XYZ file of C-alpha atoms in Angstrom:
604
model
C -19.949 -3.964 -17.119
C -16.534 -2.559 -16.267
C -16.169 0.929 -17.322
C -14.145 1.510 -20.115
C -9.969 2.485 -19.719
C -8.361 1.686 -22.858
C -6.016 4.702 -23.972
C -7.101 3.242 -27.739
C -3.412 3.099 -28.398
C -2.319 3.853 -32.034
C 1.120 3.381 -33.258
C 1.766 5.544 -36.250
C 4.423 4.898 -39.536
C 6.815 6.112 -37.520
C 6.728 4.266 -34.311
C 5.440 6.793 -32.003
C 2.785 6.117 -29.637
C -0.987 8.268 -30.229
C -3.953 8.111 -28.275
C -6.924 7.099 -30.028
C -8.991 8.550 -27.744
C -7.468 11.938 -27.104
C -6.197 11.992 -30.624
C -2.857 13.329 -29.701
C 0.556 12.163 -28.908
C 2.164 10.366 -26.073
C 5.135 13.164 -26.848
C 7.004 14.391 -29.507
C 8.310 12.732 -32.919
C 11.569 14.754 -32.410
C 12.654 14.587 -29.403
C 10.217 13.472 -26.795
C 12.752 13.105 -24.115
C 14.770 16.356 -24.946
C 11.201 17.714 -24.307
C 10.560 16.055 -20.885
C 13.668 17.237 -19.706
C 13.162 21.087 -20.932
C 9.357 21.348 -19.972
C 9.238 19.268 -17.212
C 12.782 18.891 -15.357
C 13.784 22.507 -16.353
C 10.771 24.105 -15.673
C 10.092 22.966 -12.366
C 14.144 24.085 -11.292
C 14.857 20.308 -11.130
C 17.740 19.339 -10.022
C 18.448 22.574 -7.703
C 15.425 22.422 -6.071
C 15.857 19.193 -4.139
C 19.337 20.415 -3.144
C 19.875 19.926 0.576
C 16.064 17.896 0.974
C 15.772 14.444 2.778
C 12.144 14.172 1.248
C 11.038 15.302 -2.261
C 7.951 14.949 -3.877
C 6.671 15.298 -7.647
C 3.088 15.067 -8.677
C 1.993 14.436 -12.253
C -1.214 14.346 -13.570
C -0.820 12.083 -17.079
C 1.144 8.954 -16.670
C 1.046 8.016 -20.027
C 4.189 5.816 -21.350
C 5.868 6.891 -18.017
C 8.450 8.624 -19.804
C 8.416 11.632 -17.593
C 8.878 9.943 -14.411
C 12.043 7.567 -16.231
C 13.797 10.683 -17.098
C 13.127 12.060 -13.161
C 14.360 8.993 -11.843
C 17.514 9.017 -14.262
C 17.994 12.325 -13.160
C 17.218 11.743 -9.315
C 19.941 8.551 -9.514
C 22.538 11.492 -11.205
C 21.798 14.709 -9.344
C 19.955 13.576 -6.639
C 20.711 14.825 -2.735
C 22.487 12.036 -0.944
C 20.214 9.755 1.641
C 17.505 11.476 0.283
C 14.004 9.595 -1.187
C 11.870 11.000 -3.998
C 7.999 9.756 -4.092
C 6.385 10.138 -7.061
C 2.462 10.541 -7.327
C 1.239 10.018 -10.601
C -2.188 10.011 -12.024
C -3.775 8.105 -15.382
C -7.119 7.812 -16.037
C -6.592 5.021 -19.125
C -3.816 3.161 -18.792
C -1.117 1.466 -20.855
C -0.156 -2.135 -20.378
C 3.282 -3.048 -19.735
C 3.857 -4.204 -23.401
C 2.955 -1.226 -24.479
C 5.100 1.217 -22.175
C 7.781 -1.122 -22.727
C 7.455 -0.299 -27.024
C 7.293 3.723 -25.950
C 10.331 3.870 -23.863
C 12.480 1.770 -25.903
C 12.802 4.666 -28.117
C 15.293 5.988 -25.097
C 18.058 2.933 -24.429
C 19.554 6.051 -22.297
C 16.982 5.579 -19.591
C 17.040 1.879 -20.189
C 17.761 1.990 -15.557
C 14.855 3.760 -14.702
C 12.408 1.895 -17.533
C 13.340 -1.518 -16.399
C 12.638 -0.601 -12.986
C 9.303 0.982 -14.075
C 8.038 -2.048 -15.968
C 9.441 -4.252 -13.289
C 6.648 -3.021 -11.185
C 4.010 -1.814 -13.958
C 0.736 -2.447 -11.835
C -2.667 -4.166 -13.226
C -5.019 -1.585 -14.460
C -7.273 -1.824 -12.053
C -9.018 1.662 -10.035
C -7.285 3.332 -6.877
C -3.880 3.298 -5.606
C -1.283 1.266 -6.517
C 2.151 1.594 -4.517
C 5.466 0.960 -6.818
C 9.028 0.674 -5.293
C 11.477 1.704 -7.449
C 14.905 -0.121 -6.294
C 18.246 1.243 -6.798
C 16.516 4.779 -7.108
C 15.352 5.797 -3.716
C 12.141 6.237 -4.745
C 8.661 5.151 -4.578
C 5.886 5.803 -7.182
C 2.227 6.196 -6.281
C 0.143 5.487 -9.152
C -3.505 6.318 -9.330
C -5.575 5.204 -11.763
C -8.777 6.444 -12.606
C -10.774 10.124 -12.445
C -8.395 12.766 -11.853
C -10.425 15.104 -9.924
C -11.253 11.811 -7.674
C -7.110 10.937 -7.282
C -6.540 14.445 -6.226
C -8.832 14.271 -3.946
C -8.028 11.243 -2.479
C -4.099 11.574 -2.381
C -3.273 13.198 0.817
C 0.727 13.727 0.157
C 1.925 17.689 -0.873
C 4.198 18.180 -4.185
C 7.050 20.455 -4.666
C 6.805 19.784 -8.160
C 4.020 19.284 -10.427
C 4.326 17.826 -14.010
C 1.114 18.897 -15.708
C 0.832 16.602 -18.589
C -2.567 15.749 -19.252
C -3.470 15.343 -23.448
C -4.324 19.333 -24.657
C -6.702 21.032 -22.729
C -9.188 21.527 -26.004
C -8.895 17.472 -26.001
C -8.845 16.632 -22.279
C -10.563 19.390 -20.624
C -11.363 17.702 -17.716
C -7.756 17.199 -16.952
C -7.702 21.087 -16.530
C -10.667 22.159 -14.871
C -11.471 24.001 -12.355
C -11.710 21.547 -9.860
C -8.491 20.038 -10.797
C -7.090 23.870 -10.342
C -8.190 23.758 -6.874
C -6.840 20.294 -5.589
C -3.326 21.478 -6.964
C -3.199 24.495 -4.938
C -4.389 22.275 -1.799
C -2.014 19.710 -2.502
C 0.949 22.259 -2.999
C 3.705 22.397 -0.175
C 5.000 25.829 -0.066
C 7.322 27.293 -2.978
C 6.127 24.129 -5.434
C 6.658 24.808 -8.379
C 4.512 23.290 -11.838
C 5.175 23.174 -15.328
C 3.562 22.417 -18.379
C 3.951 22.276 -21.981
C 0.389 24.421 -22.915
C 0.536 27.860 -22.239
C -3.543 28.191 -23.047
C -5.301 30.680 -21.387
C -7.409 28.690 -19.052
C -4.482 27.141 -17.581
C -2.651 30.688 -16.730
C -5.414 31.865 -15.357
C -6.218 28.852 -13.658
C -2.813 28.635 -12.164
C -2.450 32.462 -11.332
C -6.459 32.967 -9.482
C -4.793 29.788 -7.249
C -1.909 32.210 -6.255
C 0.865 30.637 -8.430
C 2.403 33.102 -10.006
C 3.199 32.479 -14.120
C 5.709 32.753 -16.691
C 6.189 31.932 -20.443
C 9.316 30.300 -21.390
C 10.763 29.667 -24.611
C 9.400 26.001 -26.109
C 11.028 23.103 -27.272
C 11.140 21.796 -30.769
C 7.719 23.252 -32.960
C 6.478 24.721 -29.760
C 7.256 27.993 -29.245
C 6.353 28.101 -25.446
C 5.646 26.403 -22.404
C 4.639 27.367 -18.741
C 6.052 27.973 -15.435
C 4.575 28.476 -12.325
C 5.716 28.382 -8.694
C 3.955 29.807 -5.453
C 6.168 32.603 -3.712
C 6.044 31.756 -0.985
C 9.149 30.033 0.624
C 9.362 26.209 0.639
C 9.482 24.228 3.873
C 12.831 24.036 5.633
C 13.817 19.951 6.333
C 12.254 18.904 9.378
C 14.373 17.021 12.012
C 14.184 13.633 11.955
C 12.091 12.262 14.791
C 13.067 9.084 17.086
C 10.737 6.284 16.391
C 9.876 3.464 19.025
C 7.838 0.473 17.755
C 5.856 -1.798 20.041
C 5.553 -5.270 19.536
C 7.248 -7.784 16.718
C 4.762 -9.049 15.281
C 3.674 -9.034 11.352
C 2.806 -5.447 11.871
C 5.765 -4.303 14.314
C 7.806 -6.225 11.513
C 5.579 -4.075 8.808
C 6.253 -0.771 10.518
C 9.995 -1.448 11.244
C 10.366 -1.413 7.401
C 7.994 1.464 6.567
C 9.944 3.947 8.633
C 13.157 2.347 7.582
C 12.168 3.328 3.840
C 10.863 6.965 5.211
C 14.399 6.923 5.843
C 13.882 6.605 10.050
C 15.531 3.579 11.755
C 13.081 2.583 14.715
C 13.611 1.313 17.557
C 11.674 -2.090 18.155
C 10.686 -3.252 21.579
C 9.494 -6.687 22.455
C 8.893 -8.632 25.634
C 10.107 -12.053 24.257
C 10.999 -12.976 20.826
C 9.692 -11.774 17.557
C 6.246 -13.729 15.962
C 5.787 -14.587 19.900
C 2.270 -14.049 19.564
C -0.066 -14.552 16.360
C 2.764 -14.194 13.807
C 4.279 -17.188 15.334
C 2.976 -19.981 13.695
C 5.100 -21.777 11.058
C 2.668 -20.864 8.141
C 0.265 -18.312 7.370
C -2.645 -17.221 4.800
C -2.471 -14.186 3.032
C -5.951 -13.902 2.184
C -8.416 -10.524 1.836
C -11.788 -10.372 3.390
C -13.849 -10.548 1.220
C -17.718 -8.333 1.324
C -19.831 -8.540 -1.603
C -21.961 -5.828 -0.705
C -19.330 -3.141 0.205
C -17.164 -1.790 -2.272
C -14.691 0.020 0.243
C -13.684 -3.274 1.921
C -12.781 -4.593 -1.597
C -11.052 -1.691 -2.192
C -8.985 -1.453 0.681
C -8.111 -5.251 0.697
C -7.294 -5.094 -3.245
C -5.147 -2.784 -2.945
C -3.532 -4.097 0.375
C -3.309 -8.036 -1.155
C -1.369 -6.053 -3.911
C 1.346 -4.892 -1.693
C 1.653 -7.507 0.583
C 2.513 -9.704 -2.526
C 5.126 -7.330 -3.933
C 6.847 -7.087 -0.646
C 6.803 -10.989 0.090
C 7.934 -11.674 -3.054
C 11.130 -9.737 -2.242
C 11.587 -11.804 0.922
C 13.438 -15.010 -0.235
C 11.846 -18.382 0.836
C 8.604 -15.896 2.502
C 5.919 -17.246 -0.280
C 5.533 -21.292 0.261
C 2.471 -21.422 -2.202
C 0.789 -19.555 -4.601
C -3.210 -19.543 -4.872
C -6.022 -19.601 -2.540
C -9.133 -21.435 -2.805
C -12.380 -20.122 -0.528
C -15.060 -22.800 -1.102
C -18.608 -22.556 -0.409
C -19.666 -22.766 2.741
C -23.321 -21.950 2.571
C -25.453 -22.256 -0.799
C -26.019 -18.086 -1.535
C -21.771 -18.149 -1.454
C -21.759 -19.099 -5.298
C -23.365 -15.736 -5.740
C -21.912 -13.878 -3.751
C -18.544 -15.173 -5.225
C -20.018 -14.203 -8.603
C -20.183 -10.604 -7.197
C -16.934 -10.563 -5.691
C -15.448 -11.662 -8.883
C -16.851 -8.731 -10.610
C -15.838 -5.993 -8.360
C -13.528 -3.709 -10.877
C -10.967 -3.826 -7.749
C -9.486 -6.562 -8.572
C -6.906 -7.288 -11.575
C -8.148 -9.390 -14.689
C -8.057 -13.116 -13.392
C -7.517 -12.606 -10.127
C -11.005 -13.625 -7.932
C -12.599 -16.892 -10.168
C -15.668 -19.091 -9.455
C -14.705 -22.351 -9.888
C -17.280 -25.221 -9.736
C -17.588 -28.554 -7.865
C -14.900 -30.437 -10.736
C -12.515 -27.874 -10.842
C -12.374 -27.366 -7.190
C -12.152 -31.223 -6.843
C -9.245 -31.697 -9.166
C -7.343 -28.823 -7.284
C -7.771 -30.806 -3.732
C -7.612 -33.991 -4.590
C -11.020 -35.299 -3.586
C -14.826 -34.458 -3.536
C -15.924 -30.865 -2.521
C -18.315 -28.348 -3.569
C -17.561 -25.076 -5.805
C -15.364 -22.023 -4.701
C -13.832 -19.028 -5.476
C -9.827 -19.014 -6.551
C -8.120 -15.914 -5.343
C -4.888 -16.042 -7.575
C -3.487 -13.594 -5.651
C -3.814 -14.945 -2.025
C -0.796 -17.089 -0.870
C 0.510 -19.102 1.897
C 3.503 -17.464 3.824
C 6.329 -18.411 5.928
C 6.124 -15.067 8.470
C 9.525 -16.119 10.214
C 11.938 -14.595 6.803
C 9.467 -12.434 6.587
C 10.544 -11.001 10.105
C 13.800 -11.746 10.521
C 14.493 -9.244 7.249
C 12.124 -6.477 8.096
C 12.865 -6.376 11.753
C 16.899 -6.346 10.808
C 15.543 -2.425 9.880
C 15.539 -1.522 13.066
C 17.106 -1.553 16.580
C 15.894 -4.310 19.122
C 15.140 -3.434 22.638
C 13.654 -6.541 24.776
C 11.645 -5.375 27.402
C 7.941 -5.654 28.531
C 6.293 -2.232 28.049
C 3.841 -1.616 30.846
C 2.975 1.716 31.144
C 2.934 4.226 28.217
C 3.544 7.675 29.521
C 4.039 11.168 27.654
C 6.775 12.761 28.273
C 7.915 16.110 27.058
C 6.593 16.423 23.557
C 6.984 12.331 23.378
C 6.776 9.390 24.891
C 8.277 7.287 27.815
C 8.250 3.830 27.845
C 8.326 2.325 31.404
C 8.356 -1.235 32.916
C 6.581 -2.694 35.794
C 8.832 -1.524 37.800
C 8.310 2.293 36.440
C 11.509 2.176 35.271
C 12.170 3.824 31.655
C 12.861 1.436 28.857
C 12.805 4.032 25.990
C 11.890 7.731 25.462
C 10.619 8.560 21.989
C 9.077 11.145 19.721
C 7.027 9.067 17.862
C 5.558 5.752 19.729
C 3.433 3.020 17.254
C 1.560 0.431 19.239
C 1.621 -3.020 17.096
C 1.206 -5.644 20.024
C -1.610 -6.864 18.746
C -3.935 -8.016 21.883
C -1.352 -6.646 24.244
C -2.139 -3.168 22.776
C -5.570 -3.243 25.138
C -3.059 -3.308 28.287
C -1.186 0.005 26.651
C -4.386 1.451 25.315
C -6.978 0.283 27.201
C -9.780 2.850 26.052
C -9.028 1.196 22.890
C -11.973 -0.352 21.117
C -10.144 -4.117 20.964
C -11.671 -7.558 21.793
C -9.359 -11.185 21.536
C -10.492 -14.169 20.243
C -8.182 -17.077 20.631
C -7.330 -19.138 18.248
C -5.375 -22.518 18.094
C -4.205 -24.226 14.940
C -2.439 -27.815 14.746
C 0.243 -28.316 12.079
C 1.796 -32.104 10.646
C 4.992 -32.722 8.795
C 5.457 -35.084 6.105
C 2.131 -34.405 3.600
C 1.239 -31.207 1.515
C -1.859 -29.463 -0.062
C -2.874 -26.564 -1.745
C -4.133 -23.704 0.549
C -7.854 -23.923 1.190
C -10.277 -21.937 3.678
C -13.713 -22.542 4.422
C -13.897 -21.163 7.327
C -11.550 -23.042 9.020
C -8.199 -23.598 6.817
C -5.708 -25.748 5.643
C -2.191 -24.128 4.565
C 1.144 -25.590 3.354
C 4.003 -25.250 5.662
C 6.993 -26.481 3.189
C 7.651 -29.205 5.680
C 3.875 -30.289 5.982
C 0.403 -28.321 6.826
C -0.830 -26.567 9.253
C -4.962 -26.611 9.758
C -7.458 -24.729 12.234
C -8.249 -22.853 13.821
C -10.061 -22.407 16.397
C -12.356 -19.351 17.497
C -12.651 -18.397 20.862
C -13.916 -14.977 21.731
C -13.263 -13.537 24.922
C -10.647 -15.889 26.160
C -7.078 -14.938 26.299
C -5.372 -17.929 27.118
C -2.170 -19.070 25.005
C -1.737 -22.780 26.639
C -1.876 -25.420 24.037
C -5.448 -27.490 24.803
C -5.435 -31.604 23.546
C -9.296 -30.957 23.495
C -8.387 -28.011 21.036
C -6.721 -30.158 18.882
C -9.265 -32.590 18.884
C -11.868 -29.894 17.364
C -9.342 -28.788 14.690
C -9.261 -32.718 13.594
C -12.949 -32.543 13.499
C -13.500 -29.684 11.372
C -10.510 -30.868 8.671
C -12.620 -34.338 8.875
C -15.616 -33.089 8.363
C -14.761 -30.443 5.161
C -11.616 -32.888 3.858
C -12.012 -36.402 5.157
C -9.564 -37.171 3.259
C -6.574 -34.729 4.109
C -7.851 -35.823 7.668
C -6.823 -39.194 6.691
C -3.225 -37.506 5.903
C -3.178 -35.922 9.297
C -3.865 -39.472 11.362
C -1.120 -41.162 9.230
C 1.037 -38.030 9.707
C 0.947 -38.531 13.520
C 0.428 -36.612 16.517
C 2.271 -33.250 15.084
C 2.022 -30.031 16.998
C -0.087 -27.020 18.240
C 0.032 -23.727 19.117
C -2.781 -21.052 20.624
C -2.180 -16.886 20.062
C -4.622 -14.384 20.487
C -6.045 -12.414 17.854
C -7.089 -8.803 18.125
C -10.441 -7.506 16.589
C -12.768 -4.988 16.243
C -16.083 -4.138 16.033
C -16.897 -3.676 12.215
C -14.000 -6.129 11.775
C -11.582 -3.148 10.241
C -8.391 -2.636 11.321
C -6.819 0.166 13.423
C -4.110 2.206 11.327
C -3.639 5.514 12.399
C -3.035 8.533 15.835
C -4.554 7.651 18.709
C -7.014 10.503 19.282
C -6.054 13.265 21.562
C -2.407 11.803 22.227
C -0.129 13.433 19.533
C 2.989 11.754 19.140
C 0.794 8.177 19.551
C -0.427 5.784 17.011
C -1.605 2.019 16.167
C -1.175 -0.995 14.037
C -3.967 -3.015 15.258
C -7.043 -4.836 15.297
C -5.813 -7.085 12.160
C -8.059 -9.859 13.767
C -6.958 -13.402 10.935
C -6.107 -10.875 8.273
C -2.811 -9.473 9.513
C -0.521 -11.041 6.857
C -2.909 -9.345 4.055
C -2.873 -5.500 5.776
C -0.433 -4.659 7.658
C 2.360 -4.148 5.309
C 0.154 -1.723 3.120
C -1.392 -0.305 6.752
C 2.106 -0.169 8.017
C 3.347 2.782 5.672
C 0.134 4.443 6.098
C 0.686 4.727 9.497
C 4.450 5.459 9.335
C 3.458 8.181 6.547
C 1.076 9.881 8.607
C 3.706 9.902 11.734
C 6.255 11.384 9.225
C 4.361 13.573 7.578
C 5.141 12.173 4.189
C 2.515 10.822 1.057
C 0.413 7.982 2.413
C -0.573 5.247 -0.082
C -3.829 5.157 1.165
C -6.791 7.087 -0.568
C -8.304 9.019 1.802
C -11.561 7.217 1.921
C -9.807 4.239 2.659
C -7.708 5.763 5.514
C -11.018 6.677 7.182
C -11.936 3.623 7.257
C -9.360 2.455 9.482
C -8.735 5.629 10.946
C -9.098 4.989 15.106
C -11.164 7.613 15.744
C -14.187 6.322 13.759
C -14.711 3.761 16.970
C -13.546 5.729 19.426
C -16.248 8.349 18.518
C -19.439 5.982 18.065
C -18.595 4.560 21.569
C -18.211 7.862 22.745
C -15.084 7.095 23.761
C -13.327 10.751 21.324
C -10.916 12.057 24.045
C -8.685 8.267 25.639
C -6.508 9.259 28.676
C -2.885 6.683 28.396
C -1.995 3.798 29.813
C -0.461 5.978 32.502
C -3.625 7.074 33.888
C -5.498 3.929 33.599
């Protein structure tokens, strides 16, 4: 049974919002955003200490109705530093739904901006990270919902500011435990600065053992005080901005190119022939997760990377051809282990369904066994998808041979040995062709062709092989090759693919012969051994990192794995929890091959 996160909302005579579980208030009768802006804004120096930053981040700990972080983004779109980008990191352990923010912040048609861009992007309540972009404000809100202790310890980002807002400690204690004490101080940048509206003893104390050091100031409204705190230590000066040199545009150079851009970074891309050359080619794609029964990290890390990829195609005009994904049985234990996968708390109300032989049916249009519906999944046209992410960033078109360091970066050479590019920062996202740059790296191909017809449509359907919509007709495969790198187009290929369809859809097959000859196409993918993706430094090559390994699940991951990676090579808040980033982190293959210290492509 999923564990229970209601907030137990009451709304009392007057129309303020209560916690039934807490039993206390959302925030004052009188003035609740008069109070926000003296306890919180005020007391952590806001808006004179982002003066002068390129990066600023707040952490809060007690979502709520989101009425803090409206009045920081109202005051971040006033008063904030020009070019620069606020991320927000909030945490709620029983959240609202949208209707129900939407009734709380009504109260303050002032803020009406940064409340309609809030609920614009209000996230399902499910568990673990959810990444919101805030448009129009230069910032980007990190919501974690769930166990605070568990958020804090997860989130790897460091706060100048911290809005400590949990319900009243003698209600909410484990908002202001111990623990909780300690993962503020080691997620504090230097000179943060916190604030909160209790000035109970715990908290001082907790605060000043920590090394903050602690003021009273004079309350707002009935209160008559709330509490400062700030370490004394200086904060960080603003770091230069490094040069950025992406390789490969693909789904994930395309991914990266608009991570960095949003860090604020414009990359430089560099690609031997044309963008979606290789695997992100093809005129249609699924946007599916993998899916693992058994292993609640996989689900987690796909949930919450199906989330983003669908909030950043959906931004991408004509990107999304169809909505809807149905995974049918292929072997009879899958109807369990689709009732499992359903029930994983991962994924939002509605969103993973068994469906049974009938319903299944009716969506296909003829006979076929039972299924799961992933309402989330989608087909995708990668080639807007591209064409707008890539316009983030400079295009070089070369073909990168030989990576090479070079002062504290990176050189880029040709065959020749020639330079191409020097950069601080180099992100290999060439899919296979990162095993010619990285060759320690632990990559395998598998080839895959897929055939495509104009002139009928479907509803995306896998079942091991697939059949997706193109807008113009369908594209169906693939084929799974491992070992063989070869990209020519093979009639006996084709052949196979019309097989497979036949022998899952004899019907659609039916489509396909009346359709004509159509086309084909043959990319390689890039995989792994546990079938995770690479997202991360290369170990013991500072300055280097990788997209890769996305093996048929690219479209899903790589946006979400993209600003992971460009986080990490920034130093800024990653969206990843940091259970989640191990699992893709390179070095957990590198070491159990005993492969911990690669030498570059230059020495190979």
């Amino acid at each position: 049974m999923a564990e229970d996160r209601s907030p137990r909302l009451i709304w009392t005579e007057d129309g303020a919002p209560r916690s039934g579980r807490f039993d206390d208030v959302y925030f004052s009768r009188e003035d609740g955003l008069a109070e926000t802006r003296a306890v919180f804004l005020t007391g952590c120096g806001l808006p004179e200490a982002w003066a002068g930053r390129g990066r600023f981040t707040v952490a809060e700990l007690g979502f709520g109705t989101g009425l803090n972080i409206a009045a920081l983004l109202d005051l971040w779109r006033r008063e904030g530093p020009p070019d620069g980008r606020l991320h927000v990191f909030s945490v709620e352990g029983f959240p609202l739904r949208r209707e129900e923010a939407a009734r709380a912040l009504s109260a303050w048609p002032e803020l009406a901006g940064a409340s309609e861009a809030l609920l614009a992007a209000w996230p399902a309540p499910t568990p673990g990270f959810h990444r919101l972009d805030l448009p129009g404000f230069n910032a980007v809100l990190d919501l974690a919902v769930g166990d605070v202790e568990r958020a804090l310890e997860q989130w790897t980002g460091r706060a100048d500011a911290w809005f400590l807002d949990g319900f009243a400690p003698s209600t909410n204690p484990a908002m202001w435990s111990d623990a909780v004490m300690d993962r503020i101080a080691a997620r504090s940048a230097p000179g943060a600065r916190a604030a909160t509206f209790t000035v109970a003893g715990s908290v001082r104390r907790g605060l000043a053992e920590r090394g903050f050091a602690v003021a009273k100031r004079p309350g707002h409204g009935r209160k008559r005080e709330r509490l400062e705190a700030w370490l004394p230590e200086a904060a960080d000066g603003e770091p230069r901005r490094p040069s950025v040199t992406i390789v490969g545009a693909g789904i994930a150079g395309a991914s990266l190119a608009r991570a960095f851009a949003a860090l604020g970074v414009r990359p430089t891309v560099v690609e031997a022939d044309r963008p979606g050359a290789a695997a992100s080619g093809f005129p249609a794609g699924l946007v599916t997760p993998r899916l693992d029964a058994g292993d609640p990290g996989i689900g987690a890390l796909f949930a919450q990377a199906l989330e983003r990829a669908r909030a950043l195609y959906e931004a991408v005009p004509d990107a999304i051809v169809a909505q809807g994904v149905l995974q049918l049985e292929q072997q009879p234990r899958d109807a369990g282990r689709f009732g499992k996968i359903a029930a994983q708390p991962v994924w939002p109300e509605g969103a993973m369904a068994v469906v049974d032989a009938g319903a299944a049916s009716g969506r296909l249009g003829e006979p076929v066994g039972g299924g799961l519906f992933m309402a989330g999944a989608m087909a995708l046209r990668p080639a807007p998808v591209l064409e707008r992410w890539l316009g983030e960033a400079d295009a070089v078109v070369a073909d990168v041979a030989r990576l090479e360091p070079h002062g504290e970066g990176w050189r880029l050479a040709d065959g020749r040995g020639g330079t191409i590019v020097e950069a601080d920062i180099v992100v290999i996202a060439a899919g296979w062709g990162a095993a010619r740059l990285w060759p320690e790296g632990p990559l395998a191909p598998v080839r895959g062709q897929a055939d495509w017809v104009e002139g009928a449509t479907m509803p995306p359907v896998a079942w091991g092989g697939y059949a997706v919509p193109t807008g113009d007709g369908f594209l169906f495969g693939a084929t799974h090759d491992r070992g063989d790198v070869s990209t020519e187009v093979r009639a006996a290929d084709s052949v196979r693919n019309r097989a497979a369809l036949a022998a899952r859809l004899p019907g659609l097959a039916a489509r396909v012969e009346a359709a004509g000859s159509g086309q084909a196409r043959a990319a390689v993918r890039a995989t792994t051994p546990d079938r995770l993706p690479l997202a991360g430094a290369v170990p013991g090559r500072a300055g280097l990192f990788v997209l890769g390994g996305l093996g048929s699940r690219g479209f899903c991951a790589a946006p979400l794995l993209a600003e992971h990676v460009a986080a990490l090579a920034l130093g800024a808040p990653s969206p990843l929890p940091g259970d989640l980033a191990a699992r893709v982190d390179p070095a957990r293959l590198l070491k159990s091959t005993g492969l911990a210290q690669p030498v570059s492509a230059a020495d190979g």
